[in-house]
XYZ file of C-alpha atoms in Angstrom:
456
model
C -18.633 23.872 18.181
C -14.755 23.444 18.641
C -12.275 24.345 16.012
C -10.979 21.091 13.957
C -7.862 20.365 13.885
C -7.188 19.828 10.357
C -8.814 22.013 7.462
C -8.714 21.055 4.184
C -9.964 23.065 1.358
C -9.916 23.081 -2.502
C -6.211 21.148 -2.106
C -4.661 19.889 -4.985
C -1.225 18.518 -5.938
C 0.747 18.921 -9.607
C 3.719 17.629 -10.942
C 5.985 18.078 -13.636
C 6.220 14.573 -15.396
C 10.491 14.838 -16.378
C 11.165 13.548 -19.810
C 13.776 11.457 -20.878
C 16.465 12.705 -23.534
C 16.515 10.785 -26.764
C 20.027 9.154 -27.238
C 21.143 9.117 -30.726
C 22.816 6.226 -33.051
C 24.755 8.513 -35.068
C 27.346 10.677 -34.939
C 25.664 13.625 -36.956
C 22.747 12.586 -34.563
C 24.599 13.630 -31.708
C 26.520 16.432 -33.343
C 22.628 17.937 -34.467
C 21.848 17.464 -30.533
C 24.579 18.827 -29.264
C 23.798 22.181 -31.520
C 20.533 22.118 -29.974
C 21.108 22.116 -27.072
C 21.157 25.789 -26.035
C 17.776 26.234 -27.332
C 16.555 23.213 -25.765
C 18.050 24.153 -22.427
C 16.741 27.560 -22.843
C 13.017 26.487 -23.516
C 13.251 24.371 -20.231
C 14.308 26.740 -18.603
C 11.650 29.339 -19.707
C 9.019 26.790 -18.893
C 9.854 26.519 -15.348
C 8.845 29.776 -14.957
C 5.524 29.223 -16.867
C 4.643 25.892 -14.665
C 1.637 27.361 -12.858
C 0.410 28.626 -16.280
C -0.200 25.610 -17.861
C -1.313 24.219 -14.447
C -3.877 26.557 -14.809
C -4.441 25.532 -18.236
C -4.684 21.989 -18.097
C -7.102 22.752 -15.202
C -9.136 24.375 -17.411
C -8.739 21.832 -19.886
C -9.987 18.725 -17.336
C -12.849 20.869 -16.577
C -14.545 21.124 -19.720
C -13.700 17.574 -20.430
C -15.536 16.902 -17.170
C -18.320 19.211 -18.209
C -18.614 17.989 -21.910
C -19.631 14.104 -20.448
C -21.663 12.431 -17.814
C -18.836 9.877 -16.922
C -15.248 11.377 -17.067
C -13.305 8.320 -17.080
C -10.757 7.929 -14.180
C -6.903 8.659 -15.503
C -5.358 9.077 -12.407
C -5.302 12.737 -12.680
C -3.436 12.861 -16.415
C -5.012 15.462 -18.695
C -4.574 14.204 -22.108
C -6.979 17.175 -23.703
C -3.656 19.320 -24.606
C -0.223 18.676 -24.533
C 1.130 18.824 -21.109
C 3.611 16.926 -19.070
C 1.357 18.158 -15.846
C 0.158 15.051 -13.945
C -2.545 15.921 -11.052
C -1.571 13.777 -7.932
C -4.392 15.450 -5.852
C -7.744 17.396 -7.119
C -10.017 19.751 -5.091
C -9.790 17.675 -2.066
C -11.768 19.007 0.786
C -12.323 17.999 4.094
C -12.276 18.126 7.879
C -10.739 16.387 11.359
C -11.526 17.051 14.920
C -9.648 16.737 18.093
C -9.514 12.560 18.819
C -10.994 11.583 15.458
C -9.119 8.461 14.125
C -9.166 8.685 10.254
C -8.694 5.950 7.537
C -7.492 7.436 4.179
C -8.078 4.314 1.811
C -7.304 4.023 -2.003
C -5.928 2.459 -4.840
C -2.159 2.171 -5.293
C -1.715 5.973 -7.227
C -4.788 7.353 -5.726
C -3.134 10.288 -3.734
C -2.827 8.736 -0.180
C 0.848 9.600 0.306
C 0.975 12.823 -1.500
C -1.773 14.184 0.644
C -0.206 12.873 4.077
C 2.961 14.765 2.566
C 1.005 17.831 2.062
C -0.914 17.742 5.714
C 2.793 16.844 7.311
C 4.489 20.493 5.919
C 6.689 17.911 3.159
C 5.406 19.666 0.027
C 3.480 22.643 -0.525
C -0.089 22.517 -2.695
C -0.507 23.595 -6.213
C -4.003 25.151 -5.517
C -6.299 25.614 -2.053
C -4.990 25.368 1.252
C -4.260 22.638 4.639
C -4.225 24.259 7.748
C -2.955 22.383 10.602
C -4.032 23.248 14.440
C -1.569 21.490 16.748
C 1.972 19.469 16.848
C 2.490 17.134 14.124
C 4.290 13.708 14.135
C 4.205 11.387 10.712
C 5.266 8.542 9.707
C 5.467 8.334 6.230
C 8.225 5.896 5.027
C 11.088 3.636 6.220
C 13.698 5.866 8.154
C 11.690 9.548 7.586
C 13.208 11.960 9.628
C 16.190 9.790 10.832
C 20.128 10.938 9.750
C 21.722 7.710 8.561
C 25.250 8.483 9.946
C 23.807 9.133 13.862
C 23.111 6.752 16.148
C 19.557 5.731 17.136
C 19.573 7.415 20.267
C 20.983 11.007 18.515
C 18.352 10.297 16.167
C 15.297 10.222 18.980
C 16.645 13.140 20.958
C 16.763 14.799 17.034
C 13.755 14.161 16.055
C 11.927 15.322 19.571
C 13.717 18.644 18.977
C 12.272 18.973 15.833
C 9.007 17.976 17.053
C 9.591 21.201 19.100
C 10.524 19.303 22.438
C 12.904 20.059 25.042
C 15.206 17.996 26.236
C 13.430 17.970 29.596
C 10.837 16.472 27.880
C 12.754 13.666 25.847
C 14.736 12.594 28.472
C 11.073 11.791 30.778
C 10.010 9.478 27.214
C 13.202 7.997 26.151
C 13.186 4.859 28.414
C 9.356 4.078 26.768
C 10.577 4.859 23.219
C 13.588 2.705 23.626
C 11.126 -0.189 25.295
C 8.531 -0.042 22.605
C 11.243 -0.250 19.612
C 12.891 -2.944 20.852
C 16.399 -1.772 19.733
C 17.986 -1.826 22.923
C 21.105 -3.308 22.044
C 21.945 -1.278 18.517
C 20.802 1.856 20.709
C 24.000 3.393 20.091
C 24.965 2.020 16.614
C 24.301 4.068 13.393
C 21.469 4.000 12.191
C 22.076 3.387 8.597
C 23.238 -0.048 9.759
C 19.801 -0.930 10.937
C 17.244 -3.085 8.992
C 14.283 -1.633 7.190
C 12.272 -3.129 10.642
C 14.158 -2.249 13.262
C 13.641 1.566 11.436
C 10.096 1.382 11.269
C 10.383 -0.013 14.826
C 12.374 3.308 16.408
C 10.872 5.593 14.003
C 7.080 4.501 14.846
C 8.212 4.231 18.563
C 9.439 8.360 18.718
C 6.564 9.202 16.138
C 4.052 7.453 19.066
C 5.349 8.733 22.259
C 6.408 12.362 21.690
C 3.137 13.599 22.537
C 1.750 14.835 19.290
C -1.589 16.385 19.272
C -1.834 15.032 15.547
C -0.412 11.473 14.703
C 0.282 10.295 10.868
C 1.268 6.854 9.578
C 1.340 5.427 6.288
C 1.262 2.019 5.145
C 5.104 1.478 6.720
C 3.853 -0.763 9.121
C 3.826 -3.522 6.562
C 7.537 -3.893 6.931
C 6.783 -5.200 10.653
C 6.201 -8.548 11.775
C 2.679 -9.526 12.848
C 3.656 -8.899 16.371
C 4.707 -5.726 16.250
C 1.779 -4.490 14.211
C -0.059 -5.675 16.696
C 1.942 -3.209 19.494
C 1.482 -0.198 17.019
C -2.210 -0.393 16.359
C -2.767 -0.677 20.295
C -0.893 2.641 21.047
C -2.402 4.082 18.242
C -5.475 3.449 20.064
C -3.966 4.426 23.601
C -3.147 7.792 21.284
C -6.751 8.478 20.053
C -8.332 7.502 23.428
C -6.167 10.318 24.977
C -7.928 12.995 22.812
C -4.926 13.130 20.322
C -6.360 13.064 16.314
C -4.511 9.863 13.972
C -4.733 9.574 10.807
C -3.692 6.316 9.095
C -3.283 4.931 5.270
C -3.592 1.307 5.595
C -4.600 -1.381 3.077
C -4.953 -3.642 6.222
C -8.529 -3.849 6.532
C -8.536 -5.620 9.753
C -6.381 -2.817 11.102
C -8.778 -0.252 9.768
C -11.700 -1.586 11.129
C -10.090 -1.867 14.611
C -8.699 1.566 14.668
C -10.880 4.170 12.686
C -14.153 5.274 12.981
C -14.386 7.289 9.620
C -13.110 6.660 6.273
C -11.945 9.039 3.619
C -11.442 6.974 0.060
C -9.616 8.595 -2.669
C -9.558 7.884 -6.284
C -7.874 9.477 -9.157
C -6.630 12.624 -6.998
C -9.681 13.081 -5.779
C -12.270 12.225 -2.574
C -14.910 9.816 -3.253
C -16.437 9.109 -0.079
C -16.552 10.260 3.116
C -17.912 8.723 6.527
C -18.232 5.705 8.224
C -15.328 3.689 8.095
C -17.817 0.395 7.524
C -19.079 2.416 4.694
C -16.197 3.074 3.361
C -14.097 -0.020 3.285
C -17.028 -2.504 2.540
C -17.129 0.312 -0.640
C -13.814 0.393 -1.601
C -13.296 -3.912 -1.342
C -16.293 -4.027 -3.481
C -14.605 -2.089 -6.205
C -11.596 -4.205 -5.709
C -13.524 -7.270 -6.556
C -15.034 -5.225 -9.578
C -11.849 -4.131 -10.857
C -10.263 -7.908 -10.237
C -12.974 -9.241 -11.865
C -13.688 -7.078 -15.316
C -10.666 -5.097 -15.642
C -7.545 -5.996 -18.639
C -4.769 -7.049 -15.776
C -2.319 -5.933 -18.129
C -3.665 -2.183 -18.977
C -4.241 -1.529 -15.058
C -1.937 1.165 -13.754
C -2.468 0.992 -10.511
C 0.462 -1.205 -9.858
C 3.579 -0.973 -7.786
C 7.438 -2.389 -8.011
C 10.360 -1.404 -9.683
C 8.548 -2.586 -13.277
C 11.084 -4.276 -15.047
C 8.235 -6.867 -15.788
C 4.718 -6.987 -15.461
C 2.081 -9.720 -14.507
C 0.360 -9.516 -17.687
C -2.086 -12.475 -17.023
C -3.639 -14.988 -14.144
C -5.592 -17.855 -14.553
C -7.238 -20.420 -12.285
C -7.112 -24.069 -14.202
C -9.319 -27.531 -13.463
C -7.320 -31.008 -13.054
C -7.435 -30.932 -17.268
C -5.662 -27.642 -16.894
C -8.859 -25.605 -18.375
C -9.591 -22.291 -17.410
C -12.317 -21.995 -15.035
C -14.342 -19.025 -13.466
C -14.879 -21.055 -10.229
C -13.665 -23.729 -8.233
C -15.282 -25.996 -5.546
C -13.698 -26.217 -1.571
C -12.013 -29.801 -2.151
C -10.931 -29.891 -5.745
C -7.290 -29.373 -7.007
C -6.399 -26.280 -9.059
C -3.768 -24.472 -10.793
C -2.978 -20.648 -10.475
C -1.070 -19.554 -13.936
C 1.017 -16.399 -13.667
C 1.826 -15.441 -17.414
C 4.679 -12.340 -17.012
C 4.998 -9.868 -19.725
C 9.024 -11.210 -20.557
C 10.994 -14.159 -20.276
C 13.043 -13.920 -16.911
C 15.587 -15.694 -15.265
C 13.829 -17.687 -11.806
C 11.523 -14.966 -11.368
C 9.452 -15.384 -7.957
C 5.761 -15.322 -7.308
C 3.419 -14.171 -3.847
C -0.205 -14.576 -4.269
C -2.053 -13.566 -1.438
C -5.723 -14.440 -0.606
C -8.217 -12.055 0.866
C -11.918 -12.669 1.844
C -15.079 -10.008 0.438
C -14.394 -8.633 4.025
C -10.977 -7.877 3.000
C -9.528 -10.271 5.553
C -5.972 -11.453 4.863
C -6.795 -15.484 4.430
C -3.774 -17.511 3.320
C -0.693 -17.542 0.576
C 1.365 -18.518 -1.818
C 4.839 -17.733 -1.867
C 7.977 -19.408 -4.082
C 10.621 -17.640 -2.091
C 9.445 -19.976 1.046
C 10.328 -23.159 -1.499
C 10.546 -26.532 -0.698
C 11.628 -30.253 -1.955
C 8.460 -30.735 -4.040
C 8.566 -27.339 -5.988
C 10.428 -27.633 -9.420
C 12.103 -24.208 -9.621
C 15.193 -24.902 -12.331
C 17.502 -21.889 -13.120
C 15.765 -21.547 -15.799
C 14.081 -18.289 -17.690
C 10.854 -18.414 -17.760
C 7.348 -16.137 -18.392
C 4.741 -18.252 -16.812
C 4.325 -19.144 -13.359
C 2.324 -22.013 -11.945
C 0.908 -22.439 -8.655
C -0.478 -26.028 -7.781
C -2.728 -26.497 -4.768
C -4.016 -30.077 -4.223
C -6.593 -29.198 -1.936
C -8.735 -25.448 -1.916
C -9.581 -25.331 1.278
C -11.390 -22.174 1.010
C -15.289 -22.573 2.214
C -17.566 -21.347 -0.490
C -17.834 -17.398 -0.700
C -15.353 -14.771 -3.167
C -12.423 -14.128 -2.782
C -9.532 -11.903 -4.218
C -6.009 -12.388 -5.211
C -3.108 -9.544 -4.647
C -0.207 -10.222 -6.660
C 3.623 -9.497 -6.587
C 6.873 -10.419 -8.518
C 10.299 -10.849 -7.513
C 13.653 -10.965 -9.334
C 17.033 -11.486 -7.075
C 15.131 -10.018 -3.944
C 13.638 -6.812 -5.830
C 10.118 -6.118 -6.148
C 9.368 -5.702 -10.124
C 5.387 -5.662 -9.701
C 2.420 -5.579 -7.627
C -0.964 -5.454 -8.054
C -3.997 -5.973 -5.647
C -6.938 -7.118 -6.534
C -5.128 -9.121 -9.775
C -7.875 -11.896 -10.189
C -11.476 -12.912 -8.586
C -12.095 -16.344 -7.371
C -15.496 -17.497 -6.695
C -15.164 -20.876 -4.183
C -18.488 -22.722 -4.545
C -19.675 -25.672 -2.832
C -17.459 -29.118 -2.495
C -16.262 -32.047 -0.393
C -12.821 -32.568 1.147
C -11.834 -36.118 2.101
C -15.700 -36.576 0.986
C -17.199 -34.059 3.368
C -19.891 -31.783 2.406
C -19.632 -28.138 2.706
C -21.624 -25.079 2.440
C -21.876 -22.223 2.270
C -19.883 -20.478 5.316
C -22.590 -17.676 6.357
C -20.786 -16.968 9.334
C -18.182 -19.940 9.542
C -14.533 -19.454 9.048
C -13.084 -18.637 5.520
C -10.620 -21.677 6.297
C -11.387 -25.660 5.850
C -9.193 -28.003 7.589
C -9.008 -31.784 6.396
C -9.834 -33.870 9.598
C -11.359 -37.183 10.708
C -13.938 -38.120 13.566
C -13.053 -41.435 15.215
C -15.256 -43.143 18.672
C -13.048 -44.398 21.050
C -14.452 -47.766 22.418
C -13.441 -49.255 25.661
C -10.680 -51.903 24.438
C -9.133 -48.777 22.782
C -9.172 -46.916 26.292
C -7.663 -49.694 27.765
C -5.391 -50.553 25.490
């Protein structure tokens, strides 16, 4: 039996949550804090030195909770037993990858993915248990890893190879394919902190790919690609794991997870649910997604993303009488309501829809306006999406959500709402359900062209 290439045992991940100071009103407010302060400084200080005490102690702590109930309920790895600012990103993760396996790591937004690629690429140590790594590693992790902003892109590749342990020898043999893949010919020898966030991902991926790693990681920075592109990276991904070399990619892309991997690993709080078949795995995980759309508060969930300046606090699919409804027919017009937790200026809205397969269907975007939407510059803390048509065939559905104010992500949350599409007509035209027909209805019309008409 041949040695894997990746061990993983007992690993987990803590963190220090920082605090923020209080700011006072008053002036003997700030005179009291600013006697303090010494002591305060000095207990900070003294509990730096104590951090993998109360590690051990909240520990301790989550383990009789977990022992003192059937059903520990999921907090994302925050012990609230005792007082602690300790947050647990990963928990007693354990697992193993052989030479040319192509692994999935799938999971809520929070659930660990990047902090245990950052742990398997030598980024941060682990609090507890171990990662031992068998062979050359390349990752991908986010825009511009690895890349110094004031070089040029092609200081940056020869850079990066020697860090990958390359010689030049080596580089110079890849450097015409890395240059070809990226697509950056022209800004090859511009810095690269005048690049966009794509045509990073582009070079970055490009040396990651071609440097000959024995073990290849990439994290979900292949969103910031166009379709094309994706497409490029996923097929020398799979020119990678056909060599023999191991991958191992965090994707929400289910399409691109089913295409690549052949085993899934799906974490949850910290910690690893399931392990196996990527099928398995993915058809697991989307079915929690639609659970969690459809019972969970939208405006407790914390597994959210953006800068959070505002939340979506509510979404609501509304009838032609604008009443809220739990499904809608293929054919019949319907409203999408986006209530925000605050009053903002022209706030902006993508909804994207996504079949039970987790296949990326259609969306809704305001940034992509046009004549017929009525977007005043006006504040504002509810939403609304008209579509005069669904033309959705009957099945379930999910909606990811995200927010934008002046370009900047405030919030996004997948999984946001549940739609159930049941049977309808468009333009009076039964239809069914879709068993094995496309997720997509298009309005169209039949018409027999006699002979006058021909010759005509």
């Amino acid at each position: 039996m041949s040695t894997p290439l990746i061990t993983v045992e007992g690993l987990s991940k803590a963190y220090r949550i920082g605090l923020k100071d209080e700011i006072p009103d008053t002036f003997m407010g700030a005179l009291t804090g600013w006697l303090q302060s010494p002591l305060r400084n000095l207990n900070r200080l003294r509990r730096l030195n104590t951090f993998h005490k109360e590690v051990a102690t909240a520990r301790s702590a989550g383990n009789r909770s977990q022992q003192g109930s059937m059903a520990a309920p999921d907090d994302g790895g925050l012990s609230t037993d005792i007082e602690t600012d300790i947050v647990w990103a990963l928990q007693d993760i354990s697992f193993e990858i052989n030479q040319g396996e192509v692994v999935g790591v799938i999971g809520h937004n929070g659930a660990g993915k990047s902090t245990l690629l950052k742990v398997l690429s030598r980024i941060t140590d682990p609090t507890t248990g171990r990662a031992v790594i068998r062979g050359r590693v390349s990752s991908l992790l986010e825009v511009g890893t690895g890349f110094h902003a004031e070089l040029t892109g092609r200081e940056n590749v020869y850079m990066n190879g020697t860090i990958l342990g390359m010689t030049k020898r080596e580089i110079d043999r890849k450097f015409d394919d890395i240059v070809e893949f990226s697509g950056v010919n022209k800004f090859l020898d511009t810095p690269v902190k005048r690049y966009s966030s794509g045509m990073k991902v582009r070079l970055a991926f490009a040396v990651a790919a071609h440097l000959d790693p024995e073990i290849l990681i990439i994290d979900e920075v292949l969103a910031v690609g166009d379709a094309g592109f994706q497409r490029k990276c996923i097929g020398k991904m799979q020119d990678v794991a056909q060599s023999g070399r191991t991958v191992l990619f965090v994707s929400h892309n289910a399409v691109a997870l089913r295409s690549l991997c052949q085993r899934g690993i799906l974490l949850q709080g910290g910690r690893s649910v399931m392990d196996g078949p990527l099928p398995e795995v993915l058809d697991f995980y989307l079915s929690s997604l639609n659970s969690v759309a459809a019972q969970e508060d939208l405006a407790t969930r914390t597994d959210r993303g953006g800068k959070g300046d505002f939340r979506v606090q509510a979404i609501e699919i509304r009838d032609e009488q604008d009443v809220a409804i739990n499904t809608v027919a293929t054919g019949q017009p319907t409203t999408v309501a986006v209530q925000i937790s605050d009053s903002v200026n022209c706030p902006q809205c993508a909804l994207r829809v996504y079949d039970d397969k987790g296949h990326f269907i259609t969306q809704f975007d305001s940034r992509l306006n046009s004549l017929e939407d009525d977007l005043p510059n006006v504040s504002t803390d509810v939403i609304r999406c008209s579509v005069p048509e669904v033309l959705l065939m009957p099945g379930h559905y999910r909606v990811d959500v995200e927010l934008f104010a002046e370009g900047v992500r405030q919030d996004q949350v997948k999984a946001a709402c549940a739609i159930e599409v049941i049977s309808g007509r468009l333009h009076g035209r039964p239809l069914k359900d879709r068993n094995n027909l496309p997720s997509i209805a298009h309005p169209h019309r039949w018409v027999y062209q006699t002979p006058c008409q021909k010759e005509a």
